[in-house]
mmCIF file of the C-alpha atoms, coordinates in Angstrom:
data_MODEL
# 
_entry.id   MODEL 
# 
loop_
_atom_site.group_PDB 
_atom_site.id 
_atom_site.type_symbol 
_atom_site.label_atom_id 
_atom_site.label_alt_id 
_atom_site.label_comp_id 
_atom_site.label_asym_id 
_atom_site.label_entity_id 
_atom_site.label_seq_id 
_atom_site.pdbx_PDB_ins_code 
_atom_site.Cartn_x 
_atom_site.Cartn_y 
_atom_site.Cartn_z 
_atom_site.occupancy 
_atom_site.B_iso_or_equiv 
_atom_site.pdbx_formal_charge 
_atom_site.auth_seq_id 
_atom_site.auth_comp_id 
_atom_site.auth_asym_id 
_atom_site.auth_atom_id 
_atom_site.pdbx_PDB_model_num 
ATOM 1   C CA . UNK A 1 1   ? 64.609  217.790 172.435 1.00 0.00 ? 1   UNK A CA 1 
ATOM 2   C CA . UNK A 1 2   ? 62.387  220.622 171.223 1.00 0.00 ? 2   UNK A CA 1 
ATOM 3   C CA . UNK A 1 3   ? 61.967  221.913 174.785 1.00 0.00 ? 3   UNK A CA 1 
ATOM 4   C CA . UNK A 1 4   ? 65.729  221.861 175.308 1.00 0.00 ? 4   UNK A CA 1 
ATOM 5   C CA . UNK A 1 5   ? 66.278  223.856 172.102 1.00 0.00 ? 5   UNK A CA 1 
ATOM 6   C CA . UNK A 1 6   ? 63.665  226.407 173.182 1.00 0.00 ? 6   UNK A CA 1 
ATOM 7   C CA . UNK A 1 7   ? 65.192  226.681 176.664 1.00 0.00 ? 7   UNK A CA 1 
ATOM 8   C CA . UNK A 1 8   ? 68.659  227.154 175.171 1.00 0.00 ? 8   UNK A CA 1 
ATOM 9   C CA . UNK A 1 9   ? 67.364  229.848 172.806 1.00 0.00 ? 9   UNK A CA 1 
ATOM 10  C CA . UNK A 1 10  ? 65.679  231.685 175.686 1.00 0.00 ? 10  UNK A CA 1 
ATOM 11  C CA . UNK A 1 11  ? 68.903  231.620 177.728 1.00 0.00 ? 11  UNK A CA 1 
ATOM 12  C CA . UNK A 1 12  ? 70.981  232.853 174.766 1.00 0.00 ? 12  UNK A CA 1 
ATOM 13  C CA . UNK A 1 13  ? 68.529  235.706 174.145 1.00 0.00 ? 13  UNK A CA 1 
ATOM 14  C CA . UNK A 1 14  ? 68.578  236.588 177.864 1.00 0.00 ? 14  UNK A CA 1 
ATOM 15  C CA . UNK A 1 15  ? 72.393  236.640 177.787 1.00 0.00 ? 15  UNK A CA 1 
ATOM 16  C CA . UNK A 1 16  ? 72.347  238.867 174.706 1.00 0.00 ? 16  UNK A CA 1 
ATOM 17  C CA . UNK A 1 17  ? 69.885  241.239 176.379 1.00 0.00 ? 17  UNK A CA 1 
ATOM 18  C CA . UNK A 1 18  ? 72.014  241.304 179.538 1.00 0.00 ? 18  UNK A CA 1 
ATOM 19  C CA . UNK A 1 19  ? 75.098  242.267 177.506 1.00 0.00 ? 19  UNK A CA 1 
ATOM 20  C CA . UNK A 1 20  ? 73.121  245.015 175.770 1.00 0.00 ? 20  UNK A CA 1 
ATOM 21  C CA . UNK A 1 21  ? 71.713  246.268 179.080 1.00 0.00 ? 21  UNK A CA 1 
ATOM 22  C CA . UNK A 1 22  ? 74.617  246.125 181.554 1.00 0.00 ? 22  UNK A CA 1 
ATOM 23  C CA . UNK A 1 23  ? 77.632  245.439 179.315 1.00 0.00 ? 23  UNK A CA 1 
ATOM 24  C CA . UNK A 1 24  ? 79.737  242.370 178.668 1.00 0.00 ? 24  UNK A CA 1 
ATOM 25  C CA . UNK A 1 25  ? 81.752  242.308 181.900 1.00 0.00 ? 25  UNK A CA 1 
ATOM 26  C CA . UNK A 1 26  ? 78.765  242.790 184.191 1.00 0.00 ? 26  UNK A CA 1 
ATOM 27  C CA . UNK A 1 27  ? 76.688  240.250 182.253 1.00 0.00 ? 27  UNK A CA 1 
ATOM 28  C CA . UNK A 1 28  ? 79.505  237.704 182.596 1.00 0.00 ? 28  UNK A CA 1 
ATOM 29  C CA . UNK A 1 29  ? 79.747  238.359 186.340 1.00 0.00 ? 29  UNK A CA 1 
ATOM 30  C CA . UNK A 1 30  ? 75.997  237.889 186.742 1.00 0.00 ? 30  UNK A CA 1 
ATOM 31  C CA . UNK A 1 31  ? 76.077  234.647 184.732 1.00 0.00 ? 31  UNK A CA 1 
ATOM 32  C CA . UNK A 1 32  ? 79.109  233.212 186.523 1.00 0.00 ? 32  UNK A CA 1 
ATOM 33  C CA . UNK A 1 33  ? 77.717  234.107 189.938 1.00 0.00 ? 33  UNK A CA 1 
ATOM 34  C CA . UNK A 1 34  ? 74.375  232.543 189.106 1.00 0.00 ? 34  UNK A CA 1 
ATOM 35  C CA . UNK A 1 35  ? 75.864  229.308 187.737 1.00 0.00 ? 35  UNK A CA 1 
ATOM 36  C CA . UNK A 1 36  ? 78.234  228.983 190.700 1.00 0.00 ? 36  UNK A CA 1 
ATOM 37  C CA . UNK A 1 37  ? 75.312  229.217 193.109 1.00 0.00 ? 37  UNK A CA 1 
ATOM 38  C CA . UNK A 1 38  ? 73.096  226.913 191.024 1.00 0.00 ? 38  UNK A CA 1 
ATOM 39  C CA . UNK A 1 39  ? 75.911  224.354 190.843 1.00 0.00 ? 39  UNK A CA 1 
ATOM 40  C CA . UNK A 1 40  ? 76.207  224.319 194.622 1.00 0.00 ? 40  UNK A CA 1 
ATOM 41  C CA . UNK A 1 41  ? 72.444  223.858 194.974 1.00 0.00 ? 41  UNK A CA 1 
ATOM 42  C CA . UNK A 1 42  ? 72.534  221.003 192.467 1.00 0.00 ? 42  UNK A CA 1 
ATOM 43  C CA . UNK A 1 43  ? 75.414  219.473 194.422 1.00 0.00 ? 43  UNK A CA 1 
ATOM 44  C CA . UNK A 1 44  ? 73.349  219.497 197.618 1.00 0.00 ? 44  UNK A CA 1 
ATOM 45  C CA . UNK A 1 45  ? 70.454  217.886 195.751 1.00 0.00 ? 45  UNK A CA 1 
ATOM 46  C CA . UNK A 1 46  ? 72.696  215.080 194.478 1.00 0.00 ? 46  UNK A CA 1 
ATOM 47  C CA . UNK A 1 47  ? 74.149  214.626 197.954 1.00 0.00 ? 47  UNK A CA 1 
ATOM 48  C CA . UNK A 1 48  ? 70.612  214.102 199.239 1.00 0.00 ? 48  UNK A CA 1 
ATOM 49  C CA . UNK A 1 49  ? 69.915  211.631 196.390 1.00 0.00 ? 49  UNK A CA 1 
ATOM 50  C CA . UNK A 1 50  ? 73.063  209.729 197.356 1.00 0.00 ? 50  UNK A CA 1 
ATOM 51  C CA . UNK A 1 51  ? 72.001  209.673 201.003 1.00 0.00 ? 51  UNK A CA 1 
ATOM 52  C CA . UNK A 1 52  ? 68.623  208.137 200.113 1.00 0.00 ? 52  UNK A CA 1 
ATOM 53  C CA . UNK A 1 53  ? 70.401  205.756 197.715 1.00 0.00 ? 53  UNK A CA 1 
ATOM 54  C CA . UNK A 1 54  ? 68.403  206.922 194.696 1.00 0.00 ? 54  UNK A CA 1 
ATOM 55  C CA . UNK A 1 55  ? 71.232  206.362 192.200 1.00 0.00 ? 55  UNK A CA 1 
ATOM 56  C CA . UNK A 1 56  ? 74.856  205.176 192.393 1.00 0.00 ? 56  UNK A CA 1 
ATOM 57  C CA . UNK A 1 57  ? 75.974  208.161 190.302 1.00 0.00 ? 57  UNK A CA 1 
ATOM 58  C CA . UNK A 1 58  ? 74.665  210.668 192.851 1.00 0.00 ? 58  UNK A CA 1 
ATOM 59  C CA . UNK A 1 59  ? 77.853  210.968 194.920 1.00 0.00 ? 59  UNK A CA 1 
ATOM 60  C CA . UNK A 1 60  ? 79.988  211.549 191.836 1.00 0.00 ? 60  UNK A CA 1 
ATOM 61  C CA . UNK A 1 61  ? 77.472  214.109 190.605 1.00 0.00 ? 61  UNK A CA 1 
ATOM 62  C CA . UNK A 1 62  ? 77.479  215.850 193.980 1.00 0.00 ? 62  UNK A CA 1 
ATOM 63  C CA . UNK A 1 63  ? 81.272  216.087 194.045 1.00 0.00 ? 63  UNK A CA 1 
ATOM 64  C CA . UNK A 1 64  ? 81.435  217.220 190.412 1.00 0.00 ? 64  UNK A CA 1 
ATOM 65  C CA . UNK A 1 65  ? 78.829  219.935 190.826 1.00 0.00 ? 65  UNK A CA 1 
ATOM 66  C CA . UNK A 1 66  ? 80.410  221.094 194.115 1.00 0.00 ? 66  UNK A CA 1 
ATOM 67  C CA . UNK A 1 67  ? 83.839  221.256 192.491 1.00 0.00 ? 67  UNK A CA 1 
ATOM 68  C CA . UNK A 1 68  ? 82.444  223.119 189.481 1.00 0.00 ? 68  UNK A CA 1 
ATOM 69  C CA . UNK A 1 69  ? 80.458  225.541 191.628 1.00 0.00 ? 69  UNK A CA 1 
ATOM 70  C CA . UNK A 1 70  ? 83.368  226.302 193.917 1.00 0.00 ? 70  UNK A CA 1 
ATOM 71  C CA . UNK A 1 71  ? 85.878  226.653 191.053 1.00 0.00 ? 71  UNK A CA 1 
ATOM 72  C CA . UNK A 1 72  ? 83.578  228.964 189.084 1.00 0.00 ? 72  UNK A CA 1 
ATOM 73  C CA . UNK A 1 73  ? 82.675  230.763 192.301 1.00 0.00 ? 73  UNK A CA 1 
ATOM 74  C CA . UNK A 1 74  ? 86.381  231.348 192.996 1.00 0.00 ? 74  UNK A CA 1 
ATOM 75  C CA . UNK A 1 75  ? 86.831  232.934 189.570 1.00 0.00 ? 75  UNK A CA 1 
ATOM 76  C CA . UNK A 1 76  ? 83.667  234.994 190.104 1.00 0.00 ? 76  UNK A CA 1 
ATOM 77  C CA . UNK A 1 77  ? 84.847  236.318 193.478 1.00 0.00 ? 77  UNK A CA 1 
ATOM 78  C CA . UNK A 1 78  ? 88.319  237.081 192.107 1.00 0.00 ? 78  UNK A CA 1 
ATOM 79  C CA . UNK A 1 79  ? 86.762  239.145 189.317 1.00 0.00 ? 79  UNK A CA 1 
ATOM 80  C CA . UNK A 1 80  ? 84.526  241.034 191.757 1.00 0.00 ? 80  UNK A CA 1 
ATOM 81  C CA . UNK A 1 81  ? 87.495  241.664 194.066 1.00 0.00 ? 81  UNK A CA 1 
ATOM 82  C CA . UNK A 1 82  ? 89.569  243.043 191.179 1.00 0.00 ? 82  UNK A CA 1 
ATOM 83  C CA . UNK A 1 83  ? 91.886  240.017 190.810 1.00 0.00 ? 83  UNK A CA 1 
ATOM 84  C CA . UNK A 1 84  ? 93.870  240.433 194.016 1.00 0.00 ? 84  UNK A CA 1 
ATOM 85  C CA . UNK A 1 85  ? 97.363  238.942 193.986 1.00 0.00 ? 85  UNK A CA 1 
ATOM 86  C CA . UNK A 1 86  ? 96.551  236.588 196.873 1.00 0.00 ? 86  UNK A CA 1 
ATOM 87  C CA . UNK A 1 87  ? 93.799  234.949 194.824 1.00 0.00 ? 87  UNK A CA 1 
ATOM 88  C CA . UNK A 1 88  ? 95.682  234.359 191.593 1.00 0.00 ? 88  UNK A CA 1 
ATOM 89  C CA . UNK A 1 89  ? 97.814  231.462 192.810 1.00 0.00 ? 89  UNK A CA 1 
ATOM 90  C CA . UNK A 1 90  ? 95.903  230.283 195.859 1.00 0.00 ? 90  UNK A CA 1 
ATOM 91  C CA . UNK A 1 91  ? 96.499  226.644 196.698 1.00 0.00 ? 91  UNK A CA 1 
ATOM 92  C CA . UNK A 1 92  ? 92.931  226.482 198.032 1.00 0.00 ? 92  UNK A CA 1 
ATOM 93  C CA . UNK A 1 93  ? 91.736  226.327 194.438 1.00 0.00 ? 93  UNK A CA 1 
ATOM 94  C CA . UNK A 1 94  ? 93.182  222.802 194.262 1.00 0.00 ? 94  UNK A CA 1 
ATOM 95  C CA . UNK A 1 95  ? 90.758  221.761 197.007 1.00 0.00 ? 95  UNK A CA 1 
ATOM 96  C CA . UNK A 1 96  ? 87.905  222.697 194.669 1.00 0.00 ? 96  UNK A CA 1 
ATOM 97  C CA . UNK A 1 97  ? 89.476  221.145 191.575 1.00 0.00 ? 97  UNK A CA 1 
ATOM 98  C CA . UNK A 1 98  ? 90.139  217.969 193.575 1.00 0.00 ? 98  UNK A CA 1 
ATOM 99  C CA . UNK A 1 99  ? 86.405  217.703 194.308 1.00 0.00 ? 99  UNK A CA 1 
ATOM 100 C CA . UNK A 1 100 ? 85.695  218.027 190.623 1.00 0.00 ? 100 UNK A CA 1 
ATOM 101 C CA . UNK A 1 101 ? 88.301  215.419 189.651 1.00 0.00 ? 101 UNK A CA 1 
ATOM 102 C CA . UNK A 1 102 ? 87.132  213.024 192.378 1.00 0.00 ? 102 UNK A CA 1 
ATOM 103 C CA . UNK A 1 103 ? 83.572  213.314 191.083 1.00 0.00 ? 103 UNK A CA 1 
ATOM 104 C CA . UNK A 1 104 ? 84.737  212.537 187.554 1.00 0.00 ? 104 UNK A CA 1 
ATOM 105 C CA . UNK A 1 105 ? 86.668  209.464 188.728 1.00 0.00 ? 105 UNK A CA 1 
ATOM 106 C CA . UNK A 1 106 ? 83.587  208.229 190.616 1.00 0.00 ? 106 UNK A CA 1 
ATOM 107 C CA . UNK A 1 107 ? 81.533  208.718 187.454 1.00 0.00 ? 107 UNK A CA 1 
ATOM 108 C CA . UNK A 1 108 ? 83.897  206.591 185.414 1.00 0.00 ? 108 UNK A CA 1 
ATOM 109 C CA . UNK A 1 109 ? 83.938  203.972 188.152 1.00 0.00 ? 109 UNK A CA 1 
ATOM 110 C CA . UNK A 1 110 ? 80.141  203.609 188.128 1.00 0.00 ? 110 UNK A CA 1 
ATOM 111 C CA . UNK A 1 111 ? 79.726  203.953 184.359 1.00 0.00 ? 111 UNK A CA 1 
ATOM 112 C CA . UNK A 1 112 ? 82.281  201.245 183.507 1.00 0.00 ? 112 UNK A CA 1 
ATOM 113 C CA . UNK A 1 113 ? 79.744  198.562 184.428 1.00 0.00 ? 113 UNK A CA 1 
ATOM 114 C CA . UNK A 1 114 ? 77.510  199.796 181.598 1.00 0.00 ? 114 UNK A CA 1 
ATOM 115 C CA . UNK A 1 115 ? 80.296  198.893 179.177 1.00 0.00 ? 115 UNK A CA 1 
ATOM 116 C CA . UNK A 1 116 ? 80.867  195.487 180.751 1.00 0.00 ? 116 UNK A CA 1 
ATOM 117 C CA . UNK A 1 117 ? 84.244  196.491 182.166 1.00 0.00 ? 117 UNK A CA 1 
ATOM 118 C CA . UNK A 1 118 ? 85.624  195.433 185.547 1.00 0.00 ? 118 UNK A CA 1 
ATOM 119 C CA . UNK A 1 119 ? 88.435  196.323 187.936 1.00 0.00 ? 119 UNK A CA 1 
ATOM 120 C CA . UNK A 1 120 ? 90.439  199.461 187.305 1.00 0.00 ? 120 UNK A CA 1 
ATOM 121 C CA . UNK A 1 121 ? 89.537  199.800 183.619 1.00 0.00 ? 121 UNK A CA 1 
ATOM 122 C CA . UNK A 1 122 ? 87.632  202.991 184.485 1.00 0.00 ? 122 UNK A CA 1 
ATOM 123 C CA . UNK A 1 123 ? 90.971  204.715 185.042 1.00 0.00 ? 123 UNK A CA 1 
ATOM 124 C CA . UNK A 1 124 ? 91.834  204.702 181.315 1.00 0.00 ? 124 UNK A CA 1 
ATOM 125 C CA . UNK A 1 125 ? 89.818  207.850 180.524 1.00 0.00 ? 125 UNK A CA 1 
ATOM 126 C CA . UNK A 1 126 ? 91.175  209.510 183.672 1.00 0.00 ? 126 UNK A CA 1 
ATOM 127 C CA . UNK A 1 127 ? 94.795  208.887 182.741 1.00 0.00 ? 127 UNK A CA 1 
ATOM 128 C CA . UNK A 1 128 ? 94.027  209.667 179.095 1.00 0.00 ? 128 UNK A CA 1 
ATOM 129 C CA . UNK A 1 129 ? 92.688  213.093 180.062 1.00 0.00 ? 129 UNK A CA 1 
ATOM 130 C CA . UNK A 1 130 ? 95.711  213.785 182.256 1.00 0.00 ? 130 UNK A CA 1 
ATOM 131 C CA . UNK A 1 131 ? 98.145  212.762 179.512 1.00 0.00 ? 131 UNK A CA 1 
ATOM 132 C CA . UNK A 1 132 ? 96.362  214.864 176.873 1.00 0.00 ? 132 UNK A CA 1 
ATOM 133 C CA . UNK A 1 133 ? 96.411  217.859 179.225 1.00 0.00 ? 133 UNK A CA 1 
ATOM 134 C CA . UNK A 1 134 ? 100.118 217.326 179.912 1.00 0.00 ? 134 UNK A CA 1 
ATOM 135 C CA . UNK A 1 135 ? 100.806 216.871 176.196 1.00 0.00 ? 135 UNK A CA 1 
ATOM 136 C CA . UNK A 1 136 ? 99.130  220.159 175.342 1.00 0.00 ? 136 UNK A CA 1 
ATOM 137 C CA . UNK A 1 137 ? 101.256 221.939 177.952 1.00 0.00 ? 137 UNK A CA 1 
ATOM 138 C CA . UNK A 1 138 ? 104.427 220.355 176.571 1.00 0.00 ? 138 UNK A CA 1 
ATOM 139 C CA . UNK A 1 139 ? 103.524 221.426 173.042 1.00 0.00 ? 139 UNK A CA 1 
ATOM 140 C CA . UNK A 1 140 ? 103.028 225.022 174.087 1.00 0.00 ? 140 UNK A CA 1 
# 
């Protein structure tokens, strides 16, 4: 855990220095671009792990990281392009979010065995998340 704390501190300091050097907006664009690309690389790595059957969670991880990378990458590109109107409500974004959601569902499916659950019990957290999200929208 000590190494993780040190790594986190180094990244926070680097982010602070980036903001001081290039400004908040540019530092955010650099960070979002970097994490989008790293997420896609991680996704490819997990896809390879799934192909060699290294772990049952690998496919869910690959989909989740791909969905995250593409969703963050979409935001990153929209910021760089100056938030064009065609990008604000693009239905293509749902293709990326669907990857992310599919990965999460696969995670719950695999993880449920660790809790001794069977069948479709893994869908409870999925539906719970959807209902909480809907509830928040209804409250606003």
